[in-house]
Structures are given as C-alpha cells and as structure tokens.
PDB file of C-alpha atoms and ligand atoms in Angstrom:
ATOM      1  CA  MET J   1      44.413   6.414  23.695  1.00 46.00           C
ATOM      2  CA  SER J   2      43.427   9.919  24.743  1.00 53.00           C
ATOM      3  CA  PRO J   3      39.726  10.743  24.950  1.00 61.00           C
ATOM      4  CA  SER J   4      39.989  13.231  22.073  1.00 73.00           C
ATOM      5  CA  VAL J   5      41.419  10.561  19.752  1.00 68.00           C
ATOM      6  CA  GLU J   6      38.602   8.186  20.740  1.00 76.00           C
ATOM      7  CA  THR J   7      36.042  10.927  20.133  1.00 83.00           C
ATOM      8  CA  ALA J   8      37.521  11.700  16.749  1.00 88.00           C
ATOM      9  CA  LYS J   9      36.883   8.090  15.719  1.00 90.00           C
ATOM     10  CA  LEU J  10      33.252   8.149  16.834  1.00 91.00           C
ATOM     11  CA  PRO J  11      31.644   9.328  13.565  1.00 91.00           C
ATOM     12  CA  MET J  12      33.508   6.629  11.650  1.00 92.00           C
ATOM     13  CA  LEU J  13      32.571   3.949  14.193  1.00 93.00           C
ATOM     14  CA  LEU J  14      28.915   4.957  14.245  1.00 93.00           C
ATOM     15  CA  THR J  15      28.760   4.990  10.465  1.00 93.00           C
ATOM     16  CA  ALA J  16      30.355   1.550  10.330  1.00 95.00           C
ATOM     17  CA  LEU J  17      27.730   0.359  12.811  1.00 94.00           C
ATOM     18  CA  ARG J  18      24.981   1.969  10.697  1.00 94.00           C
ATOM     19  CA  LEU J  19      23.719   4.237  13.452  1.00 95.00           C
ATOM     20  CA  PRO J  20      23.002   7.512  11.616  1.00 94.00           C
ATOM     21  CA  SER J  21      20.772   9.099  14.265  1.00 94.00           C
ATOM     22  CA  PHE J  22      23.308   8.277  16.949  1.00 93.00           C
ATOM     23  CA  ALA J  23      26.058   9.762  14.733  1.00 94.00           C
ATOM     24  CA  ARG J  24      24.099  12.954  14.152  1.00 93.00           C
ATOM     25  CA  LEU J  25      22.977  13.542  17.711  1.00 94.00           C
ATOM     26  CA  TRP J  26      25.712  12.380  20.046  1.00 93.00           C
ATOM     27  CA  PRO J  27      27.525  15.772  20.255  1.00 93.00           C
ATOM     28  CA  GLU J  28      24.320  17.557  21.284  1.00 95.00           C
ATOM     29  CA  PHE J  29      23.277  14.797  23.694  1.00 95.00           C
ATOM     30  CA  CYS J  30      26.740  14.544  25.256  1.00 93.00           C
ATOM     31  CA  GLU J  31      26.870  18.270  25.788  1.00 95.00           C
ATOM     32  CA  ARG J  32      23.496  18.187  27.486  1.00 95.00           C
ATOM     33  CA  ALA J  33      24.468  15.143  29.552  1.00 95.00           C
ATOM     34  CA  ASP J  34      27.645  16.922  30.733  1.00 95.00           C
ATOM     35  CA  LYS J  35      25.751  20.095  31.559  1.00 96.00           C
ATOM     36  CA  GLU J  36      22.900  18.350  33.378  1.00 96.00           C
ATOM     37  CA  GLY J  37      25.012  15.639  34.942  1.00 96.00           C
ATOM     38  CA  TRP J  38      23.228  12.634  33.379  1.00 94.00           C
ATOM     39  CA  PRO J  39      24.578   9.265  34.374  1.00 95.00           C
ATOM     40  CA  ALA J  40      26.353   7.518  31.477  1.00 93.00           C
ATOM     41  CA  GLU J  41      23.648   4.845  31.153  1.00 95.00           C
ATOM     42  CA  ARG J  42      20.956   7.499  30.747  1.00 96.00           C
ATOM     43  CA  LEU J  43      22.868   9.068  27.865  1.00 95.00           C
ATOM     44  CA  LEU J  44      23.370   5.695  26.249  1.00 94.00           C
ATOM     45  CA  ALA J  45      19.715   4.752  26.603  1.00 96.00           C
ATOM     46  CA  ALA J  46      18.522   8.096  25.205  1.00 95.00           C
ATOM     47  CA  LEU J  47      20.687   7.743  22.093  1.00 95.00           C
ATOM     48  CA  CYS J  48      19.671   4.108  21.578  1.00 95.00           C
ATOM     49  CA  GLU J  49      15.984   4.943  21.872  1.00 96.00           C
ATOM     50  CA  LEU J  50      16.309   7.730  19.353  1.00 95.00           C
ATOM     51  CA  GLU J  51      18.168   5.521  16.910  1.00 95.00           C
ATOM     52  CA  LEU J  52      15.454   2.889  17.203  1.00 95.00           C
ATOM     53  CA  SER J  53      12.563   5.275  16.709  1.00 95.00           C
ATOM     54  CA  GLU J  54      14.193   7.037  13.751  1.00 95.00           C
ATOM     55  CA  ARG J  55      15.090   3.675  12.256  1.00 95.00           C
ATOM     56  CA  GLU J  56      11.404   2.721  12.394  1.00 94.00           C
ATOM     57  CA  GLN J  57      10.475   6.003  10.681  1.00 94.00           C
ATOM     58  CA  ARG J  58      13.055   5.429   7.960  1.00 95.00           C
ATOM     59  CA  ARG J  59      11.731   1.911   7.438  1.00 96.00           C
ATOM     60  CA  ILE J  60       8.160   3.180   7.056  1.00 97.00           C
ATOM     61  CA  GLN J  61       9.332   5.823   4.587  1.00 96.00           C
ATOM     62  CA  ARG J  62      11.097   3.157   2.527  1.00 97.00           C
ATOM     63  CA  HIS J  63       8.014   0.944   2.561  1.00 98.00           C
ATOM     64  CA  LEU J  64       5.835   3.886   1.594  1.00 97.00           C
ATOM     65  CA  VAL J  65       7.978   4.526  -1.480  1.00 97.00           C
ATOM     66  CA  ALA J  66       7.967   0.815  -2.345  1.00 97.00           C
ATOM     67  CA  ALA J  67       4.160   0.643  -1.948  1.00 98.00           C
ATOM     68  CA  ARG J  68       3.637   2.982  -4.935  1.00 98.00           C
ATOM     69  CA  LEU J  69       0.465   4.457  -3.511  1.00 97.00           C
ATOM     70  CA  THR J  70      -0.983   7.551  -5.154  1.00 94.00           C
ATOM     71  CA  PRO J  71       0.215  10.474  -3.006  1.00 93.00           C
ATOM     72  CA  GLY J  72      -2.378  12.421  -1.047  1.00 94.00           C
ATOM     73  CA  LYS J  73      -5.047   9.708  -1.164  1.00 97.00           C
ATOM     74  CA  THR J  74      -5.586   9.149   2.527  1.00 97.00           C
ATOM     75  CA  LEU J  75      -8.562   8.464   4.784  1.00 97.00           C
ATOM     76  CA  ASP J  76      -8.380  12.085   5.965  1.00 96.00           C
ATOM     77  CA  THR J  77      -9.053  13.306   2.439  1.00 96.00           C
ATOM     78  CA  PHE J  78     -11.744  10.688   1.686  1.00 96.00           C
ATOM     79  CA  ASP J  79     -15.250  12.042   2.104  1.00 95.00           C
ATOM     80  CA  PHE J  80     -17.260   9.115   3.464  1.00 96.00           C
ATOM     81  CA  SER J  81     -20.500  11.086   3.322  1.00 94.00           C
ATOM     82  CA  LEU J  82     -20.389  10.759  -0.477  1.00 93.00           C
ATOM     83  CA  VAL J  83     -20.303   6.955  -0.360  1.00 94.00           C
ATOM     84  CA  PRO J  84     -22.965   5.915   2.158  1.00 94.00           C
ATOM     85  CA  SER J  85     -22.499   2.205   1.409  1.00 93.00           C
ATOM     86  CA  VAL J  86     -18.925   2.337   2.727  1.00 95.00           C
ATOM     87  CA  SER J  87     -18.794   2.357   6.513  1.00 95.00           C
ATOM     88  CA  LYS J  88     -16.082   4.581   7.934  1.00 96.00           C
ATOM     89  CA  ALA J  89     -15.922   2.383  11.036  1.00 95.00           C
ATOM     90  CA  LYS J  90     -15.400  -0.734   8.925  1.00 95.00           C
ATOM     91  CA  VAL J  91     -12.689   0.943   6.850  1.00 97.00           C
ATOM     92  CA  SER J  92     -10.953   2.232   9.993  1.00 96.00           C
ATOM     93  CA  ALA J  93     -10.998  -1.271  11.453  1.00 95.00           C
ATOM     94  CA  LEU J  94      -9.526  -2.719   8.249  1.00 97.00           C
ATOM     95  CA  ALA J  95      -6.894   0.019   8.215  1.00 97.00           C
ATOM     96  CA  GLU J  96      -5.642  -1.313  11.565  1.00 94.00           C
ATOM     97  CA  GLY J  97      -4.668  -4.466   9.710  1.00 91.00           C
ATOM     98  CA  ASP J  98      -4.951  -6.840  12.641  1.00 84.00           C
ATOM     99  CA  GLY J  99      -6.455 -10.227  11.970  1.00 92.00           C
ATOM    100  CA  TRP J 100      -7.563 -10.077   8.369  1.00 96.00           C
ATOM    101  CA  LEU J 101      -4.059  -9.626   6.939  1.00 96.00           C
ATOM    102  CA  GLN J 102      -2.670 -12.470   9.027  1.00 95.00           C
ATOM    103  CA  ALA J 103      -5.481 -14.683   7.737  1.00 95.00           C
ATOM    104  CA  GLY J 104      -4.976 -13.636   4.103  1.00 96.00           C
ATOM    105  CA  HIS J 105      -8.469 -12.218   3.721  1.00 97.00           C
ATOM    106  CA  ASN J 106      -9.314 -10.005   0.757  1.00 97.00           C
ATOM    107  CA  LEU J 107     -10.951  -6.679  -0.042  1.00 97.00           C
ATOM    108  CA  LEU J 108     -12.968  -6.012  -3.162  1.00 97.00           C
ATOM    109  CA  ALA J 109     -14.182  -2.597  -4.255  1.00 96.00           C
ATOM    110  CA  PHE J 110     -16.726  -2.288  -7.057  1.00 95.00           C
ATOM    111  CA  GLY J 111     -18.045   0.885  -8.592  1.00 95.00           C
ATOM    112  CA  PRO J 112     -18.179   2.990 -11.723  1.00 94.00           C
ATOM    113  CA  PRO J 113     -15.178   5.127 -12.746  1.00 94.00           C
ATOM    114  CA  GLY J 114     -14.598   8.025 -10.373  1.00 93.00           C
ATOM    115  CA  SER J 115     -16.480   6.469  -7.448  1.00 94.00           C
ATOM    116  CA  GLY J 116     -13.361   6.536  -5.264  1.00 96.00           C
ATOM    117  CA  LYS J 117     -12.164   2.924  -5.453  1.00 97.00           C
ATOM    118  CA  SER J 118      -8.501   3.733  -6.085  1.00 97.00           C
ATOM    119  CA  HIS J 119      -8.548   6.502  -3.481  1.00 97.00           C
ATOM    120  CA  LEU J 120      -9.980   4.153  -0.867  1.00 98.00           C
ATOM    121  CA  ALA J 121      -7.473   1.428  -1.766  1.00 98.00           C
ATOM    122  CA  ALA J 122      -4.499   3.804  -1.553  1.00 98.00           C
ATOM    123  CA  ALA J 123      -5.804   5.211   1.734  1.00 98.00           C
ATOM    124  CA  ILE J 124      -6.104   1.772   3.327  1.00 98.00           C
ATOM    125  CA  GLY J 125      -2.647   0.929   1.967  1.00 98.00           C
ATOM    126  CA  TYR J 126      -1.208   4.094   3.481  1.00 98.00           C
ATOM    127  CA  GLU J 127      -2.612   3.325   6.942  1.00 98.00           C
ATOM    128  CA  LEU J 128      -1.301  -0.229   6.806  1.00 98.00           C
ATOM    129  CA  VAL J 129       2.212   0.902   5.883  1.00 98.00           C
ATOM    130  CA  GLN J 130       2.137   3.326   8.833  1.00 96.00           C
ATOM    131  CA  ARG J 131       1.383   0.331  11.045  1.00 95.00           C
ATOM    132  CA  GLY J 132       4.356  -1.616   9.747  1.00 94.00           C
ATOM    133  CA  TYR J 133       2.686  -3.759   7.072  1.00 97.00           C
ATOM    134  CA  ARG J 134       4.082  -4.126   3.566  1.00 98.00           C
ATOM    135  CA  VAL J 135       1.809  -3.092   0.714  1.00 98.00           C
ATOM    136  CA  LEU J 136       2.177  -2.913  -3.069  1.00 98.00           C
ATOM    137  CA  MET J 137      -0.312  -1.093  -5.261  1.00 98.00           C
ATOM    138  CA  ALA J 138      -0.218  -1.601  -9.018  1.00 98.00           C
ATOM    139  CA  THR J 139      -2.569  -1.534 -11.930  1.00 96.00           C
ATOM    140  CA  THR J 140      -3.599  -5.117 -12.558  1.00 95.00           C
ATOM    141  CA  SER J 141      -2.368  -4.818 -16.169  1.00 94.00           C
ATOM    142  CA  ASP J 142       1.132  -3.832 -15.042  1.00 95.00           C
ATOM    143  CA  LEU J 143       1.301  -6.611 -12.522  1.00 95.00           C
ATOM    144  CA  VAL J 144       0.040  -9.197 -14.999  1.00 95.00           C
ATOM    145  CA  GLN J 145       2.659  -7.960 -17.464  1.00 94.00           C
ATOM    146  CA  ARG J 146       5.334  -8.461 -14.831  1.00 95.00           C
ATOM    147  CA  LEU J 147       4.076 -11.999 -14.175  1.00 95.00           C
ATOM    148  CA  GLN J 148       3.932 -12.790 -17.878  1.00 93.00           C
ATOM    149  CA  ASN J 149       7.511 -11.636 -18.324  1.00 94.00           C
ATOM    150  CA  ALA J 150       8.495 -13.886 -15.450  1.00 95.00           C
ATOM    151  CA  ARG J 151       6.620 -16.824 -16.996  1.00 93.00           C
ATOM    152  CA  ARG J 152       8.468 -16.239 -20.276  1.00 93.00           C
ATOM    153  CA  ASP J 153      11.719 -16.486 -18.298  1.00 95.00           C
ATOM    154  CA  LEU J 154      10.435 -19.643 -16.579  1.00 95.00           C
ATOM    155  CA  ALA J 155      10.402 -17.772 -13.281  1.00 95.00           C
ATOM    156  CA  LEU J 156       6.702 -17.273 -12.544  1.00 95.00           C
ATOM    157  CA  THR J 157       6.760 -19.235  -9.293  1.00 96.00           C
ATOM    158  CA  GLN J 158       9.724 -17.240  -8.027  1.00 97.00           C
ATOM    159  CA  GLU J 159       8.082 -13.952  -9.047  1.00 97.00           C
ATOM    160  CA  ILE J 160       4.881 -14.872  -7.184  1.00 97.00           C
ATOM    161  CA  ALA J 161       6.997 -15.888  -4.186  1.00 97.00           C
ATOM    162  CA  LYS J 162       8.724 -12.486  -4.266  1.00 97.00           C
ATOM    163  CA  LEU J 163       5.341 -10.815  -3.925  1.00 98.00           C
ATOM    164  CA  ASP J 164       4.815 -12.778  -0.721  1.00 97.00           C
ATOM    165  CA  LYS J 165       6.759 -10.127   1.161  1.00 97.00           C
ATOM    166  CA  PHE J 166       3.745  -7.844   0.705  1.00 98.00           C
ATOM    167  CA  ASP J 167       1.019  -8.367   3.276  1.00 98.00           C
ATOM    168  CA  LEU J 168      -1.396  -6.699   0.865  1.00 98.00           C
ATOM    169  CA  LEU J 169      -1.295  -6.531  -2.931  1.00 98.00           C
ATOM    170  CA  ILE J 170      -3.624  -3.905  -4.353  1.00 98.00           C
ATOM    171  CA  LEU J 171      -4.619  -4.841  -7.902  1.00 97.00           C
ATOM    172  CA  ASP J 172      -6.169  -1.692  -9.254  1.00 97.00           C
ATOM    173  CA  ASP J 173      -8.622  -1.816 -12.167  1.00 95.00           C
ATOM    174  CA  ILE J 174      -8.838  -5.542 -12.769  1.00 94.00           C
ATOM    175  CA  SER J 175     -11.444  -4.905 -15.474  1.00 90.00           C
ATOM    176  CA  TYR J 176      -8.794  -3.199 -17.604  1.00 91.00           C
ATOM    177  CA  VAL J 177      -6.674  -6.315 -18.066  1.00 88.00           C
ATOM    178  CA  ARG J 178      -6.063  -6.523 -21.794  1.00 82.00           C
ATOM    179  CA  LYS J 179      -7.416  -9.318 -23.888  1.00 79.00           C
ATOM    180  CA  ASP J 180      -3.979 -10.668 -24.835  1.00 81.00           C
ATOM    181  CA  GLN J 181      -2.974 -10.697 -21.167  1.00 79.00           C
ATOM    182  CA  ALA J 182      -6.144 -12.580 -20.321  1.00 78.00           C
ATOM    183  CA  GLU J 183      -4.980 -15.436 -22.499  1.00 79.00           C
ATOM    184  CA  THR J 184      -2.499 -16.495 -19.864  1.00 81.00           C
ATOM    185  CA  SER J 185      -3.370 -17.754 -16.436  1.00 90.00           C
ATOM    186  CA  ALA J 186      -0.678 -15.734 -14.619  1.00 93.00           C
ATOM    187  CA  LEU J 187      -3.242 -13.702 -12.700  1.00 94.00           C
ATOM    188  CA  PHE J 188      -5.102 -16.829 -11.667  1.00 95.00           C
ATOM    189  CA  GLU J 189      -1.884 -18.384 -10.444  1.00 95.00           C
ATOM    190  CA  LEU J 190      -1.181 -15.331  -8.319  1.00 96.00           C
ATOM    191  CA  ILE J 191      -4.671 -15.440  -6.801  1.00 97.00           C
ATOM    192  CA  ALA J 192      -4.431 -19.174  -6.168  1.00 96.00           C
ATOM    193  CA  ALA J 193      -0.966 -18.860  -4.613  1.00 97.00           C
ATOM    194  CA  ARG J 194      -2.055 -16.146  -2.169  1.00 97.00           C
ATOM    195  CA  TYR J 195      -5.348 -17.819  -1.260  1.00 96.00           C
ATOM    196  CA  GLU J 196      -5.839 -17.933   2.544  1.00 95.00           C
ATOM    197  CA  ARG J 197      -2.220 -16.825   3.075  1.00 96.00           C
ATOM    198  CA  ARG J 198      -1.642 -13.339   1.724  1.00 97.00           C
ATOM    199  CA  SER J 199      -4.247 -10.634   1.145  1.00 98.00           C
ATOM    200  CA  ILE J 200      -5.311  -9.068  -2.134  1.00 98.00           C
ATOM    201  CA  MET J 201      -7.396  -5.963  -2.661  1.00 98.00           C
ATOM    202  CA  ILE J 202      -9.041  -5.618  -6.044  1.00 97.00           C
ATOM    203  CA  THR J 203     -10.809  -2.634  -7.558  1.00 97.00           C
ATOM    204  CA  ALA J 204     -13.154  -3.194 -10.478  1.00 95.00           C
ATOM    205  CA  ASN J 205     -15.513  -1.157 -12.593  1.00 93.00           C
ATOM    206  CA  GLN J 206     -17.456  -4.252 -13.480  1.00 87.00           C
ATOM    207  CA  PRO J 207     -19.245  -6.693 -11.209  1.00 87.00           C
ATOM    208  CA  PHE J 208     -18.246 -10.360 -11.420  1.00 87.00           C
ATOM    209  CA  SER J 209     -20.611 -10.938 -14.320  1.00 83.00           C
ATOM    210  CA  GLY J 210     -18.213  -8.959 -16.521  1.00 84.00           C
ATOM    211  CA  TRP J 211     -15.081 -10.818 -15.420  1.00 88.00           C
ATOM    212  CA  GLU J 212     -15.035 -13.492 -18.082  1.00 86.00           C
ATOM    213  CA  ALA J 213     -12.732 -11.439 -20.282  1.00 86.00           C
ATOM    214  CA  ILE J 214     -10.139 -11.297 -17.481  1.00 89.00           C
ATOM    215  CA  PHE J 215      -9.327 -15.017 -17.329  1.00 89.00           C
ATOM    216  CA  PRO J 216      -8.663 -17.526 -20.112  1.00 87.00           C
ATOM    217  CA  ASP J 217     -11.893 -19.468 -19.644  1.00 88.00           C
ATOM    218  CA  LYS J 218     -15.100 -19.633 -17.673  1.00 89.00           C
ATOM    219  CA  ALA J 219     -13.941 -22.370 -15.293  1.00 91.00           C
ATOM    220  CA  MET J 220     -10.892 -20.330 -14.319  1.00 91.00           C
ATOM    221  CA  THR J 221     -13.018 -17.203 -13.872  1.00 92.00           C
ATOM    222  CA  VAL J 222     -15.292 -19.065 -11.487  1.00 93.00           C
ATOM    223  CA  ALA J 223     -12.336 -20.574  -9.629  1.00 93.00           C
ATOM    224  CA  ALA J 224     -10.652 -17.167  -9.268  1.00 94.00           C
ATOM    225  CA  ILE J 225     -13.816 -15.440  -8.020  1.00 95.00           C
ATOM    226  CA  ASP J 226     -14.453 -18.324  -5.635  1.00 93.00           C
ATOM    227  CA  ARG J 227     -11.042 -17.902  -4.001  1.00 94.00           C
ATOM    228  CA  LEU J 228     -11.260 -14.121  -3.893  1.00 94.00           C
ATOM    229  CA  VAL J 229     -14.663 -13.958  -2.215  1.00 94.00           C
ATOM    230  CA  HIS J 230     -14.249 -16.887   0.189  1.00 93.00           C
ATOM    231  CA  HIS J 231     -12.917 -14.567   2.902  1.00 93.00           C
ATOM    232  CA  ALA J 232     -13.555 -11.049   1.694  1.00 94.00           C
ATOM    233  CA  SER J 233     -15.013  -7.696   2.590  1.00 95.00           C
ATOM    234  CA  ILE J 234     -16.788  -6.144  -0.359  1.00 95.00           C
ATOM    235  CA  PHE J 235     -17.384  -2.436  -0.947  1.00 96.00           C
ATOM    236  CA  GLU J 236     -20.139  -1.605  -3.399  1.00 94.00           C
ATOM    237  CA  MET J 237     -19.479   1.997  -4.386  1.00 94.00           C
ATOM    238  CA  ASN J 238     -22.339   2.720  -6.706  1.00 88.00           C
ATOM    239  CA  VAL J 239     -22.148   6.480  -6.541  1.00 85.00           C
ATOM    240  CA  GLU J 240     -21.831   9.288  -9.022  1.00 82.00           C
ATOM    241  CA  SER J 241     -18.300   9.937 -10.262  1.00 85.00           C
ATOM    242  CA  TYR J 242     -16.500  12.266  -7.873  1.00 84.00           C
ATOM    243  CA  ARG J 243     -14.807  13.906 -10.838  1.00 81.00           C
ATOM    244  CA  ARG J 244     -18.132  14.612 -12.528  1.00 80.00           C
ATOM    245  CA  ARG J 245     -19.675  15.735  -9.252  1.00 78.00           C
ATOM    246  CA  THR J 246     -16.905  18.252  -8.624  1.00 80.00           C
ATOM    247  CA  ALA J 247     -17.051  19.407 -12.249  1.00 79.00           C
ATOM    248  CA  TYR J 248     -20.805  20.049 -11.819  1.00 77.00           C
ATOM    249  CA  ALA J 249     -20.202  21.805  -8.526  1.00 74.00           C
ATOM    250  CA  ALA J 250     -17.598  24.041 -10.171  1.00 73.00           C
ATOM    251  CA  ALA J 251     -19.946  24.770 -13.068  1.00 74.00           C
ATOM    252  CA  THR J 252     -22.769  25.542 -10.651  1.00 72.00           C
ATOM    253  CA  SER J 253     -20.728  27.857  -8.473  1.00 69.00           C
ATOM    254  CA  LEU J 254     -19.510  29.558 -11.622  1.00 65.00           C
ATOM    255  CA  SER J 255     -23.074  30.064 -12.723  1.00 63.00           C
ATOM    256  CA  ASP J 256     -23.983  31.390  -9.235  1.00 59.00           C
ATOM    257  CA  THR J 257     -21.224  33.977  -9.525  1.00 57.00           C
ATOM    258  CA  ASP J 258     -22.449  34.877 -12.980  1.00 54.00           C
ATOM    259  CA  ARG J 259     -25.966  35.165 -11.661  1.00 53.00           C
ATOM    260  CA  GLU J 260     -24.906  37.739  -9.113  1.00 50.00           C
ATOM    261  CA  SER J 261     -23.077  39.870 -11.637  1.00 49.00           C
ATOM    262  CA  HIS J 262     -25.363  39.545 -14.657  1.00 47.00           C
ATOM    263  CA  SER J 263     -28.926  40.529 -15.490  1.00 43.00           C
ATOM    264  CA  ASP J 264     -31.982  38.285 -15.137  1.00 43.00           C
ATOM    265  CA  THR J 265     -32.158  37.693 -18.877  1.00 40.00           C
ATOM    266  CA  GLU J 266     -29.423  35.010 -18.616  1.00 38.00           C
ATOM    267  CA  LYS J 267     -31.255  33.096 -15.910  1.00 37.00           C
ATOM    268  CA  SER J 268     -32.639  30.307 -18.083  1.00 37.00           C
ATOM    269  CA  GLU J 269     -29.177  29.537 -19.475  1.00 35.00           C
ATOM    270  CA  GLN J 270     -27.708  29.289 -15.976  1.00 35.00           C
ATOM    271  CA  GLU J 271     -30.456  26.961 -14.832  1.00 34.00           C
ATOM    272  CA  GLU J 272     -29.516  24.649 -17.648  1.00 33.00           C
ATOM    273  CA  ILE J 273     -25.975  24.349 -16.276  1.00 31.00           C
ATOM    274  CA  ALA J 274     -27.303  23.719 -12.791  1.00 33.00           C
ATOM    275  CA  THR J 275     -29.845  21.085 -13.818  1.00 32.00           C
ATOM    276  CA  PRO J 276     -27.520  18.009 -13.768  1.00 34.00           C
ATOM    277  CA  ASN J 277     -27.014  18.644 -10.068  1.00 35.00           C
ATOM    278  CA  SER J 278     -30.431  17.183  -9.366  1.00 32.00           C
ATOM    279  CA  ASP J 279     -29.138  13.785 -10.621  1.00 32.00           C
ATOM    280  CA  ILE J 280     -26.442  13.626  -7.998  1.00 31.00           C
ATOM    281  CA  ALA J 281     -26.940  10.746  -5.593  1.00 31.00           C
ATOM    282  CA  THR J 282     -27.598  11.909  -2.075  1.00 28.00           C
TER     283      THR J 282
HETATM  284  P1  ADP Z   1     -12.018   5.236  -9.239  1.00 94.89           P
HETATM  285  O1  ADP Z   1     -10.761   4.529  -8.885  1.00 94.89           O
HETATM  286  O2  ADP Z   1     -13.237   4.622  -8.619  1.00 94.89           O
HETATM  287  O3  ADP Z   1     -12.185   5.442 -10.710  1.00 94.89           O
HETATM  288  P2  ADP Z   1     -10.739   7.445  -7.891  1.00 94.89           P
HETATM  289  O4  ADP Z   1     -10.480   6.844  -6.556  1.00 94.89           O
HETATM  290  O5  ADP Z   1      -9.589   7.544  -8.819  1.00 94.89           O
HETATM  291  O6  ADP Z   1     -11.950   6.698  -8.618  1.00 94.89           O
HETATM  292  O7  ADP Z   1     -11.404   8.871  -7.683  1.00 94.89           O
HETATM  293  C1  ADP Z   1     -11.382   9.889  -8.692  1.00 94.89           C
HETATM  294  C2  ADP Z   1     -10.987  11.211  -8.051  1.00 94.89           C
HETATM  295  O8  ADP Z   1     -11.988  11.615  -7.146  1.00 94.89           O
HETATM  296  C3  ADP Z   1      -9.712  11.106  -7.242  1.00 94.89           C
HETATM  297  O9  ADP Z   1      -9.026  12.333  -7.335  1.00 94.89           O
HETATM  298  C4  ADP Z   1     -10.208  10.893  -5.818  1.00 94.89           C
HETATM  299  O10 ADP Z   1      -9.296  11.387  -4.876  1.00 94.89           O
HETATM  300  C5  ADP Z   1     -11.498  11.658  -5.810  1.00 94.89           C
HETATM  301  N1  ADP Z   1     -12.512  11.040  -4.953  1.00 94.89           N
HETATM  302  C6  ADP Z   1     -13.339  10.034  -5.268  1.00 94.89           C
HETATM  303  N2  ADP Z   1     -14.173   9.734  -4.267  1.00 94.89           N
HETATM  304  C7  ADP Z   1     -13.862  10.568  -3.266  1.00 94.89           C
HETATM  305  C8  ADP Z   1     -14.370  10.769  -1.930  1.00 94.89           C
HETATM  306  N3  ADP Z   1     -15.374  10.042  -1.451  1.00 94.89           N
HETATM  307  N4  ADP Z   1     -13.807  11.748  -1.178  1.00 94.89           N
HETATM  308  C9  ADP Z   1     -12.789  12.502  -1.669  1.00 94.89           C
HETATM  309  N5  ADP Z   1     -12.270  12.373  -2.904  1.00 94.89           N
HETATM  310  C10 ADP Z   1     -12.792  11.413  -3.705  1.00 94.89           C
HETATM  311 MG1   MG Z   2      -9.285   3.849 -10.167  1.00 94.89          MG
END
C-alpha cells in the first residue's frame, strides 16, 4: 500500500478508534515533525498526550453538564466577607475533595433565604467536578419525586444504587419537600443507603427543629438527622439575604444619585430609603 493510500485512511481509522484530538491535529503535527525533524516516537507521544489531556477536558465538561449546577455560581464569585461564619480556608479545603468524599462525610448549610446556601453548594460542586469527582445537584423535592416514581415501579433500590456514581449529591432546599412527599420514606432510604459511603450536601432554610415535616414520623426524622450529622461539616449562614442587601444597595445608590441632582428639600425622603441599610449585618 502506498503511503498516500494509508494516509487517506487515517481519519477513518482514528474515528473508529475514538481519537478525535488525534484526528484533528495529526496533519499539523506531522507537518511540524517533518519540518523540524522530530523522531517518530516524539510525534507519536505528542499526539497521544494531547488526546489524553483533551479527553480529560471533555470528560469534565460532560460531568459538569450532568451535575446540573447553577451556572456562574463559583467560589470566585462568592463574597466570603458577607458570611463571616463561613471560613474560606475550610471551603477551599473541602473543594479539594480529598478525604471527606472517600469517607462519605456530609456538608450541611443552614440559613435564611438568600444567604448564599445554593451558591456555596454549586461552587463546591463545580470545584469538585474540576478535580474529577462526580456531583449531582437537585432540589430535594425533585429528587424525592424521582425516588418515589422509582418506588412505584418497585425500583427504589436500583435508583438509589444509580445515584452511587455521584461522589456528592447536593440536595438543595430540603425544607421545601412537600407534605405528600414526606409521607414516604424514600428520602430516608437514600440517606441511610449513602451513610458513611457516599457524601450528601444539604441546604436548608430551617434548623433541625423544623425538620419533622420532612420525614414520615419523629423517629425517622431523628434517625435521618443522626446519620447526616455523624460525620458532617456544618455551615451556619445566618446573614441578611444577599438579594435584599443588593436591592438596598441599589436603592441607596439611586438615592445618592438623586441627592446630587436634586434640591435639599427631598433629603428626608431619601434618608428613608437609606435607613434599612443600618440593619445590614456587618
Ligand atoms: P439561598 O440558597 O441561601 O436562598 P442563594 O445562594 O440562591 O441563596 O443566593 C441568592 C443570590 O445571591 C444568588 O444570586 C447568589 O449568587 C447571591 N449570593 C448570595 N450570597 C452571596 C455571596 N456571599 N457572594 C456573592 N453572591 C451571593
Ligand atoms: Mg437556595
């Protein structure tokens, strides 16, 4: 077979071997190798390395899509100065993943609406995916619905086993589980099945005292909390809603602009808008 015939078959061979980076880059690399006189093994190694590194990137991208994290909620965009009870160093250590995920330890984030729980959860999830871990973020209600559907089809155990592929399950807004969902123990079974094996992160508006509506009865509530907290890091995010804070800030800056362009007679009205600012936690 002449070299040109062999070369003509290369794209087909590389596609069959599932080597897309190799297939895209070999003409450029070969040209450079010919020009610079690379030994054949150097060319081969360079293409293999590229395939491997791009394959890893493609894998991370796939896992990022599968993780269903809210886009843009990363540690870079999280302002730690607004939540003094959350240590940036601690979060950065957790975002490395090592140790706690292998041991199936949990993370719990408590705080009023708008305190940044979902942002923090998505940000930790994002970092973990970048490091090769598998993460799934879902509202607890959606996940419970999925488990209930599986139970109806007599496939709850299999459904819970499927979720095992995720190193971390982020159950967002556990306090919003609906009453009719709480009548089944699907959520408890998930928590029990992952205990000390696979990690769970939970965000909640309510402290444990308000969790009785989430599980069918008190004994199960206690048993679920017991398993969740046994090995857990807890973030208490008792800060003013970020949404409200930014709305106040916008209103205040608006009133500042007004103040510059209007007469003194409107001053008292503007001070009224600015007043809520003094409530903001520092
Ligand atoms: P929660 O889940 O506690 O109700 P979210 O995480 O959804 O709150 O936060 C509400 C909004 O405020 C989101 O857009 C989020 O990105 C933003 N936010 C909250 N806390 C912070 C923070 N500390 N730094 C930057 N943005 C924040
Ligand atoms: Mg939230």
